[in-house]
């Protein structure tokens, strides 16, 4: 609309230009037919003719973020989805032991025996409810993901060993969770150990604003032994309670969008990516853009390496069929057709390349001047 004058407007509205000028005069705008009009003026005038002057929105095909804008989600289509839980804490405080214990004590009967976890995420069925656990992705990976706006965790379980107390990575984990605005559930671990002092851990954590309910705060604390399976069910109960309070919802009836948990190149299968579906349902065959890569979902497997055909919100799946390896924290979006997906993927790759080139050539110039 920039530079539009009364004459242009007359053409668009199929009215004589003189009439437009007269109308504008009535609205208190004194212009001749060739003077360009303000956007507001055009809108008012158009409205006067019963036309909504909508600016033509140029859709940016390479912009994946717009698909994550849930503000306009139809409330009626939202159904509750499983919580996505990340276990964090200082090294050796028992994260892996806890994840293993949960996984092995809550697999379904048909899966029990001989299961090997194939991907860095899994789901358990507990009291007829599903919980998704992400393997603790190392704090660096976690902050990298967060820096890129990929908040995929709903709840952080903070593991603190009762015989060791709050340590540097404990504090890091608290900061990550706070920055990501995810609620923290404290799992005071190794309470079976002779040197365990759970109260000491609790006292230390109050300094970071994590105060248990019976001390007047609102943080959930559970004293566990990951190794001996003590209070693991209580911890799961608390996760479900916290999840209920968060009222987590998603729309399964749309094209899937979500985030890459991890990705690598497999000798035989090509690029392989573990995706967390966040909205919609992902299907085998879906045309997809993942970060700066694209393709069609060729195969989809769950955490047990079993082939599946579709994945609903909060489900982690491993897919093949991409043209390149995306990065952890990349977003993925299913497109209406393969052609559009390819166009979007190629455009994204090109932009990433241009950015990289601009960045490196800048460095080169700097170096050049520095040596002169
Ligand atoms: P991570 O580095 O946080 O993943 O810690 P791990 O799960 O690898 O555990 C570190 C060590 O602590 C291992 O030797 C575990 O067997 C041990 N451990 C973990 N949880 C417990 C527990 O509840 N009680 C005892 N006694 N040892 C534990
Ligand atoms: Mg570990």
Short mmCIF file of C-alpha atoms and ligand atoms in Angstrom, two decimals:
data_model
loop_
_atom_site.label_atom_id
_atom_site.label_comp_id
_atom_site.label_asym_id
_atom_site.label_seq_id
_atom_site.Cartn_x
_atom_site.Cartn_y
_atom_site.Cartn_z
CA UNK A 1 0.00 0.00 0.00
CA UNK A 2 3.02 2.24 0.21
CA UNK A 3 2.67 5.27 -2.00
CA UNK A 4 -0.94 4.55 -2.90
CA UNK A 5 -2.85 7.67 -3.87
CA UNK A 6 -6.51 8.50 -4.45
CA UNK A 7 -6.23 7.46 -8.08
CA UNK A 8 -4.81 4.06 -7.24
CA UNK A 9 -7.43 3.62 -4.62
CA UNK A 10 -10.14 4.61 -7.10
CA UNK A 11 -9.02 1.82 -9.39
CA UNK A 12 -8.99 -0.75 -6.64
CA UNK A 13 -12.41 0.27 -5.38
CA UNK A 14 -13.88 0.78 -8.86
CA UNK A 15 -15.03 4.32 -8.01
CA UNK A 16 -14.25 7.66 -9.65
CA UNK A 17 -11.10 9.29 -8.24
CA UNK A 18 -13.04 12.51 -7.61
CA UNK A 19 -15.38 10.63 -5.33
CA UNK A 20 -12.46 9.27 -3.34
CA UNK A 21 -10.99 12.72 -2.92
CA UNK A 22 -14.37 14.02 -1.78
CA UNK A 23 -14.76 11.20 0.73
CA UNK A 24 -11.28 11.88 2.03
CA UNK A 25 -12.23 15.53 2.41
CA UNK A 26 -15.24 14.50 4.50
CA UNK A 27 -12.87 12.47 6.65
CA UNK A 28 -10.77 15.56 7.13
CA UNK A 29 -7.99 14.53 4.80
CA UNK A 30 -7.16 17.18 2.24
CA UNK A 31 -5.26 15.67 -0.71
CA UNK A 32 -5.25 15.76 -4.47
CA UNK A 33 -5.54 12.64 -6.57
CA UNK A 34 -1.80 12.10 -6.80
CA UNK A 35 -0.74 12.55 -3.23
CA UNK A 36 0.14 9.33 -1.54
CA UNK A 37 -2.01 8.38 1.41
CA UNK A 38 -1.22 7.15 4.87
CA UNK A 39 -1.93 3.52 5.59
CA UNK A 40 -4.43 4.46 8.30
CA UNK A 41 -6.30 6.75 5.91
CA UNK A 42 -6.56 4.02 3.31
CA UNK A 43 -7.90 1.62 5.90
CA UNK A 44 -10.54 4.06 7.11
CA UNK A 45 -11.62 4.84 3.59
CA UNK A 46 -11.71 1.20 2.58
CA UNK A 47 -13.77 0.42 5.65
CA UNK A 48 -16.12 3.17 4.53
CA UNK A 49 -16.59 1.19 1.34
CA UNK A 50 -17.10 -1.95 3.35
CA UNK A 51 -13.76 -3.39 2.48
CA UNK A 52 -11.23 -4.61 4.96
CA UNK A 53 -7.89 -3.44 3.74
CA UNK A 54 -5.88 -6.47 4.67
CA UNK A 55 -2.20 -6.25 4.05
CA UNK A 56 -1.11 -9.15 2.00
CA UNK A 57 0.97 -11.20 4.37
CA UNK A 58 4.01 -12.53 2.63
CA UNK A 59 4.41 -15.97 4.13
CA UNK A 60 8.01 -16.84 4.80
CA UNK A 61 8.30 -20.44 3.73
CA UNK A 62 11.53 -20.91 5.66
CA UNK A 63 10.08 -19.72 8.94
CA UNK A 64 9.29 -22.79 11.03
CA UNK A 65 8.61 -20.85 14.22
CA UNK A 66 5.23 -19.66 13.00
CA UNK A 67 3.97 -23.24 13.23
CA UNK A 68 4.74 -23.24 16.93
CA UNK A 69 2.56 -20.25 17.66
CA UNK A 70 -0.14 -21.96 19.68
CA UNK A 71 -1.94 -18.76 20.59
CA UNK A 72 -4.52 -19.39 17.90
CA UNK A 73 -4.99 -23.04 18.79
CA UNK A 74 -8.61 -24.05 18.80
CA UNK A 75 -9.31 -24.77 22.47
CA UNK A 76 -11.88 -27.40 21.56
CA UNK A 77 -9.29 -29.49 19.73
CA UNK A 78 -6.86 -29.65 22.63
CA UNK A 79 -6.57 -32.88 24.58
CA UNK A 80 -4.29 -33.61 27.49
CA UNK A 81 -0.87 -34.98 26.66
CA UNK A 82 1.80 -36.79 28.70
CA UNK A 83 4.35 -34.69 30.60
CA UNK A 84 7.89 -34.52 29.23
CA UNK A 85 10.34 -34.97 32.07
CA UNK A 86 14.08 -34.33 32.14
CA UNK A 87 16.25 -35.72 34.92
CA UNK A 88 19.13 -33.44 35.86
CA UNK A 89 21.73 -33.21 38.57
CA UNK A 90 25.39 -33.45 39.46
CA UNK A 91 27.48 -36.21 37.98
CA UNK A 92 27.26 -39.51 39.89
CA UNK A 93 24.24 -38.39 41.88
CA UNK A 94 22.21 -41.17 40.26
CA UNK A 95 20.44 -39.85 37.15
CA UNK A 96 21.13 -42.88 34.99
CA UNK A 97 20.34 -45.29 37.81
CA UNK A 98 17.01 -43.53 38.36
CA UNK A 99 16.09 -43.55 34.66
CA UNK A 100 17.03 -47.23 34.41
CA UNK A 101 15.03 -48.11 37.47
CA UNK A 102 11.93 -46.30 36.24
CA UNK A 103 12.24 -47.82 32.82
CA UNK A 104 12.70 -51.38 33.99
CA UNK A 105 10.06 -51.31 36.67
CA UNK A 106 7.38 -49.83 34.45
CA UNK A 107 7.66 -51.41 31.06
CA UNK A 108 4.59 -53.22 29.85
CA UNK A 109 4.56 -57.01 30.24
CA UNK A 110 4.91 -57.70 26.52
CA UNK A 111 8.02 -55.56 26.35
CA UNK A 112 9.62 -56.94 29.49
CA UNK A 113 12.69 -59.05 28.98
CA UNK A 114 15.36 -58.32 26.49
CA UNK A 115 14.47 -54.73 25.83
CA UNK A 116 17.26 -52.44 24.93
CA UNK A 117 16.73 -48.76 24.81
CA UNK A 118 17.38 -47.59 21.31
CA UNK A 119 16.94 -43.84 21.67
CA UNK A 120 17.61 -41.12 24.21
CA UNK A 121 14.05 -40.88 25.36
CA UNK A 122 11.34 -43.23 26.50
CA UNK A 123 7.82 -43.45 27.81
CA UNK A 124 6.50 -45.36 30.77
CA UNK A 125 3.00 -46.35 31.61
CA UNK A 126 2.26 -45.70 35.24
CA UNK A 127 -1.22 -45.93 36.77
CA UNK A 128 -2.66 -45.89 33.26
CA UNK A 129 -0.91 -42.65 32.53
CA UNK A 130 2.02 -42.04 30.25
CA UNK A 131 5.15 -40.13 31.23
CA UNK A 132 7.84 -39.23 28.72
CA UNK A 133 11.42 -39.19 30.00
CA UNK A 134 14.25 -37.56 28.15
CA UNK A 135 17.70 -38.88 28.91
CA UNK A 136 19.59 -36.17 30.65
CA UNK A 137 21.16 -34.50 27.65
CA UNK A 138 24.21 -33.10 29.41
CA UNK A 139 23.92 -29.57 30.65
CA UNK A 140 25.75 -28.08 27.69
CA UNK A 141 23.29 -29.64 25.26
CA UNK A 142 20.43 -28.52 27.44
CA UNK A 143 21.52 -24.90 27.56
CA UNK A 144 22.26 -24.97 23.85
CA UNK A 145 18.73 -26.15 23.20
CA UNK A 146 17.32 -23.51 25.51
CA UNK A 147 19.40 -20.78 23.88
CA UNK A 148 17.76 -21.75 20.62
CA UNK A 149 14.32 -21.48 22.15
CA UNK A 150 13.65 -25.17 22.32
CA UNK A 151 11.91 -25.71 25.59
CA UNK A 152 10.75 -29.25 25.37
CA UNK A 153 10.76 -30.13 29.04
CA UNK A 154 7.64 -29.72 31.16
CA UNK A 155 9.11 -30.88 34.45
CA UNK A 156 12.68 -31.15 35.74
CA UNK A 157 13.51 -33.85 38.23
CA UNK A 158 16.54 -32.63 40.15
CA UNK A 159 18.56 -35.52 41.53
CA UNK A 160 20.72 -34.67 44.55
CA UNK A 161 22.71 -37.35 46.34
CA UNK A 162 21.99 -37.26 50.05
CA UNK A 163 25.59 -38.17 50.87
CA UNK A 164 27.06 -35.43 48.70
CA UNK A 165 24.65 -32.51 48.80
CA UNK A 166 24.36 -29.54 46.46
CA UNK A 167 27.23 -29.45 43.97
CA UNK A 168 28.14 -27.17 41.03
CA UNK A 169 26.07 -29.07 38.45
CA UNK A 170 23.15 -29.14 40.87
CA UNK A 171 23.17 -25.35 40.84
CA UNK A 172 23.56 -25.32 37.07
CA UNK A 173 20.55 -27.59 36.74
CA UNK A 174 18.49 -25.32 39.01
CA UNK A 175 19.45 -22.33 36.88
CA UNK A 176 18.53 -24.13 33.68
CA UNK A 177 15.15 -25.15 35.02
CA UNK A 178 14.45 -21.67 36.34
CA UNK A 179 15.43 -20.03 33.06
CA UNK A 180 13.24 -22.47 31.19
CA UNK A 181 10.45 -21.85 33.71
CA UNK A 182 9.89 -25.54 34.29
CA UNK A 183 8.84 -26.67 37.74
CA UNK A 184 11.42 -28.65 39.70
CA UNK A 185 10.75 -31.82 41.63
CA UNK A 186 13.60 -32.64 43.97
CA UNK A 187 14.61 -36.29 44.21
CA UNK A 188 16.92 -36.63 47.19
CA UNK A 189 18.74 -39.79 46.17
CA UNK A 190 20.90 -42.42 47.85
CA UNK A 191 19.01 -42.17 51.13
CA UNK A 192 20.00 -45.81 51.70
CA UNK A 193 23.63 -44.85 52.18
CA UNK A 194 25.06 -44.73 55.70
CA UNK A 195 26.37 -41.20 55.21
CA UNK A 196 23.07 -39.94 53.79
CA UNK A 197 21.80 -36.66 55.20
CA UNK A 198 18.58 -35.70 53.37
CA UNK A 199 17.84 -32.80 55.72
CA UNK A 200 21.17 -31.28 54.88
CA UNK A 201 20.27 -31.39 51.17
CA UNK A 202 16.93 -29.76 51.90
CA UNK A 203 18.57 -27.00 53.93
CA UNK A 204 21.08 -26.35 51.16
CA UNK A 205 18.36 -26.18 48.53
CA UNK A 206 16.33 -23.59 50.43
CA UNK A 207 19.11 -21.17 49.53
CA UNK A 208 18.04 -21.60 45.92
CA UNK A 209 14.38 -21.05 46.62
CA UNK A 210 13.52 -24.74 46.63
CA UNK A 211 11.55 -25.14 49.84
CA UNK A 212 9.46 -28.20 50.65
CA UNK A 213 5.82 -27.89 51.56
CA UNK A 214 6.28 -28.88 55.19
CA UNK A 215 8.85 -26.11 55.49
CA UNK A 216 6.35 -23.60 54.15
CA UNK A 217 7.39 -23.70 50.51
CA UNK A 218 5.83 -25.24 47.41
CA UNK A 219 8.52 -27.49 46.00
CA UNK A 220 7.92 -31.22 45.91
CA UNK A 221 10.68 -33.26 47.57
CA UNK A 222 10.85 -37.04 47.40
CA UNK A 223 13.47 -39.08 49.23
CA UNK A 224 14.49 -41.97 47.03
CA UNK A 225 16.98 -44.71 46.51
CA UNK A 226 17.36 -45.15 42.77
CA UNK A 227 19.59 -48.15 43.32
CA UNK A 228 17.19 -50.05 45.56
CA UNK A 229 13.98 -48.76 44.08
CA UNK A 230 12.79 -46.96 47.18
CA UNK A 231 10.00 -44.40 46.69
CA UNK A 232 10.23 -44.49 42.91
CA UNK A 233 6.45 -44.85 42.65
CA UNK A 234 6.05 -41.85 44.99
CA UNK A 235 8.26 -39.86 42.65
CA UNK A 236 6.12 -40.91 39.66
CA UNK A 237 2.99 -39.97 41.61
CA UNK A 238 4.46 -36.53 42.22
CA UNK A 239 5.37 -36.15 38.55
CA UNK A 240 1.78 -36.94 37.58
CA UNK A 241 0.47 -34.56 40.24
CA UNK A 242 2.70 -31.79 38.96
CA UNK A 243 1.68 -32.59 35.38
CA UNK A 244 -1.98 -32.36 36.32
CA UNK A 245 -1.40 -28.89 37.74
CA UNK A 246 0.28 -27.82 34.50
CA UNK A 247 -2.76 -28.89 32.44
CA UNK A 248 -0.60 -29.94 29.53
CA UNK A 249 -2.51 -30.05 26.26
CA UNK A 250 -1.93 -30.52 22.58
CA UNK A 251 -3.91 -30.90 19.39
CA UNK A 252 -3.32 -34.36 17.89
CA UNK A 253 -5.35 -33.53 14.77
CA UNK A 254 -2.95 -31.31 12.95
CA UNK A 255 0.25 -31.73 11.00
CA UNK A 256 2.96 -32.64 13.47
CA UNK A 257 5.47 -30.16 14.82
CA UNK A 258 8.16 -30.76 17.42
CA UNK A 259 11.83 -30.73 18.30
CA UNK A 260 14.94 -32.81 17.62
CA UNK A 261 16.26 -34.53 20.74
CA UNK A 262 19.33 -35.97 19.03
CA UNK A 263 20.51 -36.84 15.56
CA UNK A 264 23.37 -38.64 13.89
CA UNK A 265 24.51 -40.26 10.69
CA UNK A 266 24.00 -44.01 10.64
CA UNK A 267 26.22 -46.08 8.36
CA UNK A 268 23.40 -48.08 6.87
CA UNK A 269 20.34 -45.96 7.41
CA UNK A 270 21.62 -42.49 6.65
CA UNK A 271 20.58 -39.50 8.78
CA UNK A 272 18.69 -40.64 11.87
CA UNK A 273 16.88 -38.23 14.16
CA UNK A 274 15.08 -38.68 17.46
CA UNK A 275 12.13 -36.32 17.44
CA UNK A 276 9.76 -35.31 20.18
CA UNK A 277 6.30 -34.71 18.75
CA UNK A 278 4.80 -31.64 20.44
CA UNK A 279 1.66 -30.96 18.43
CA UNK A 280 -0.21 -33.07 15.95
CA UNK A 281 0.42 -36.65 14.89
CA UNK A 282 3.48 -37.70 12.94
CA UNK A 283 3.00 -40.43 10.32
CA UNK A 284 5.24 -42.57 8.20
CA UNK A 285 5.34 -40.92 4.80
CA UNK A 286 4.88 -37.36 6.08
CA UNK A 287 6.80 -34.69 4.14
CA UNK A 288 8.92 -32.99 6.75
CA UNK A 289 11.36 -30.16 7.35
CA UNK A 290 13.75 -30.73 10.25
CA UNK A 291 15.99 -27.78 11.03
CA UNK A 292 17.81 -27.15 7.76
CA UNK A 293 17.07 -30.60 6.41
CA UNK A 294 14.06 -32.11 4.69
CA UNK A 295 12.64 -35.35 3.47
CA UNK A 296 9.84 -37.79 3.96
CA UNK A 297 9.48 -39.91 7.09
CA UNK A 298 10.68 -43.24 5.70
CA UNK A 299 10.70 -45.26 8.90
CA UNK A 300 9.60 -44.48 12.40
CA UNK A 301 10.61 -46.50 15.46
CA UNK A 302 9.86 -46.18 19.14
CA UNK A 303 12.35 -46.40 21.99
CA UNK A 304 12.38 -50.19 21.83
CA UNK A 305 13.34 -50.19 18.18
CA UNK A 306 9.83 -51.30 17.22
CA UNK A 307 8.39 -49.95 13.98
CA UNK A 308 5.42 -47.66 14.46
CA UNK A 309 3.19 -45.88 11.97
CA UNK A 310 2.21 -42.79 13.91
CA UNK A 311 3.24 -40.77 16.93
CA UNK A 312 1.00 -38.49 18.98
CA UNK A 313 2.00 -35.46 21.12
CA UNK A 314 4.78 -36.01 23.72
CA UNK A 315 5.92 -39.18 21.96
CA UNK A 316 9.62 -39.56 21.17
CA UNK A 317 10.37 -41.37 17.91
CA UNK A 318 13.34 -42.10 15.77
CA UNK A 319 12.95 -41.36 12.09
CA UNK A 320 14.89 -41.89 8.90
CA UNK A 321 14.39 -40.33 5.50
CA UNK A 322 16.11 -36.95 5.84
CA UNK A 323 18.57 -35.57 3.30
CA UNK A 324 21.07 -34.52 5.99
CA UNK A 325 21.65 -34.67 9.74
CA UNK A 326 19.80 -31.99 11.75
CA UNK A 327 20.92 -30.71 15.16
CA UNK A 328 19.58 -31.30 18.65
CA UNK A 329 17.16 -28.51 19.44
CA UNK A 330 16.14 -28.01 15.80
CA UNK A 331 12.44 -27.74 15.20
CA UNK A 332 10.56 -29.92 12.78
CA UNK A 333 7.37 -29.25 10.87
CA UNK A 334 5.33 -31.54 8.67
CA UNK A 335 4.35 -29.90 5.40
CA UNK A 336 1.36 -30.40 3.15
CA UNK A 337 3.43 -31.90 0.35
CA UNK A 338 6.96 -32.97 -0.45
CA UNK A 339 7.57 -30.17 -2.92
CA UNK A 340 6.88 -27.46 -0.35
CA UNK A 341 8.92 -29.29 2.26
CA UNK A 342 11.85 -29.49 -0.10
CA UNK A 343 11.55 -25.80 -1.01
CA UNK A 344 11.41 -24.79 2.66
CA UNK A 345 14.26 -27.10 3.62
CA UNK A 346 16.47 -25.91 0.79
CA UNK A 347 15.71 -22.28 1.57
CA UNK A 348 16.62 -22.85 5.22
CA UNK A 349 19.85 -24.61 4.30
CA UNK A 350 20.73 -21.78 1.92
CA UNK A 351 20.09 -19.13 4.55
CA UNK A 352 22.15 -21.01 7.09
CA UNK A 353 24.95 -21.23 4.55
CA UNK A 354 24.71 -17.51 3.75
CA UNK A 355 24.82 -16.68 7.44
CA UNK A 356 27.81 -18.90 7.94
CA UNK A 357 29.56 -17.35 4.98
CA UNK A 358 28.83 -13.83 6.21
CA UNK A 359 30.15 -14.75 9.61
CA UNK A 360 33.35 -16.35 8.40
CA UNK A 361 34.08 -13.72 5.75
CA UNK A 362 33.67 -11.09 8.46
CA UNK A 363 36.26 -12.86 10.55
CA UNK A 364 38.54 -13.09 7.56
CA UNK A 365 38.27 -9.36 6.90
CA UNK A 366 39.01 -8.60 10.52
CA UNK A 367 42.05 -10.80 10.35
CA UNK A 368 43.08 -9.14 7.16
CA UNK A 369 42.92 -5.65 8.67
CA UNK A 370 44.64 -6.83 11.78
CA UNK A 371 47.63 -7.94 9.75
CA UNK A 372 47.88 -4.70 7.77
P1 LIG B 1 24.76 -40.17 37.11
O1 LIG B 1 26.15 -39.73 36.79
O2 LIG B 1 24.00 -39.07 37.78
O3 LIG B 1 24.02 -40.75 35.97
O4 LIG B 1 24.90 -41.29 38.25
P2 LIG B 1 24.74 -42.85 38.11
O5 LIG B 1 23.34 -43.25 37.96
O6 LIG B 1 25.69 -43.35 37.10
O7 LIG B 1 25.18 -43.32 39.56
C1 LIG B 1 26.50 -43.10 40.05
C2 LIG B 1 26.84 -44.16 41.09
O8 LIG B 1 25.97 -44.02 42.22
C3 LIG B 1 26.65 -45.58 40.59
O9 LIG B 1 27.66 -46.36 41.09
C4 LIG B 1 25.30 -45.98 41.16
O10 LIG B 1 25.21 -47.37 41.39
C5 LIG B 1 25.28 -45.23 42.47
N1 LIG B 1 23.93 -44.95 42.92
C6 LIG B 1 22.96 -44.35 42.22
N2 LIG B 1 21.84 -44.26 42.94
C7 LIG B 1 22.11 -44.83 44.14
C8 LIG B 1 21.32 -45.03 45.33
O11 LIG B 1 20.15 -44.70 45.44
N3 LIG B 1 21.98 -45.63 46.37
C9 LIG B 1 23.27 -46.01 46.32
N4 LIG B 1 23.79 -46.57 47.37
N5 LIG B 1 24.00 -45.84 45.21
C10 LIG B 1 23.44 -45.24 44.13
MG1 LIG B 2 24.59 -40.87 33.94
#
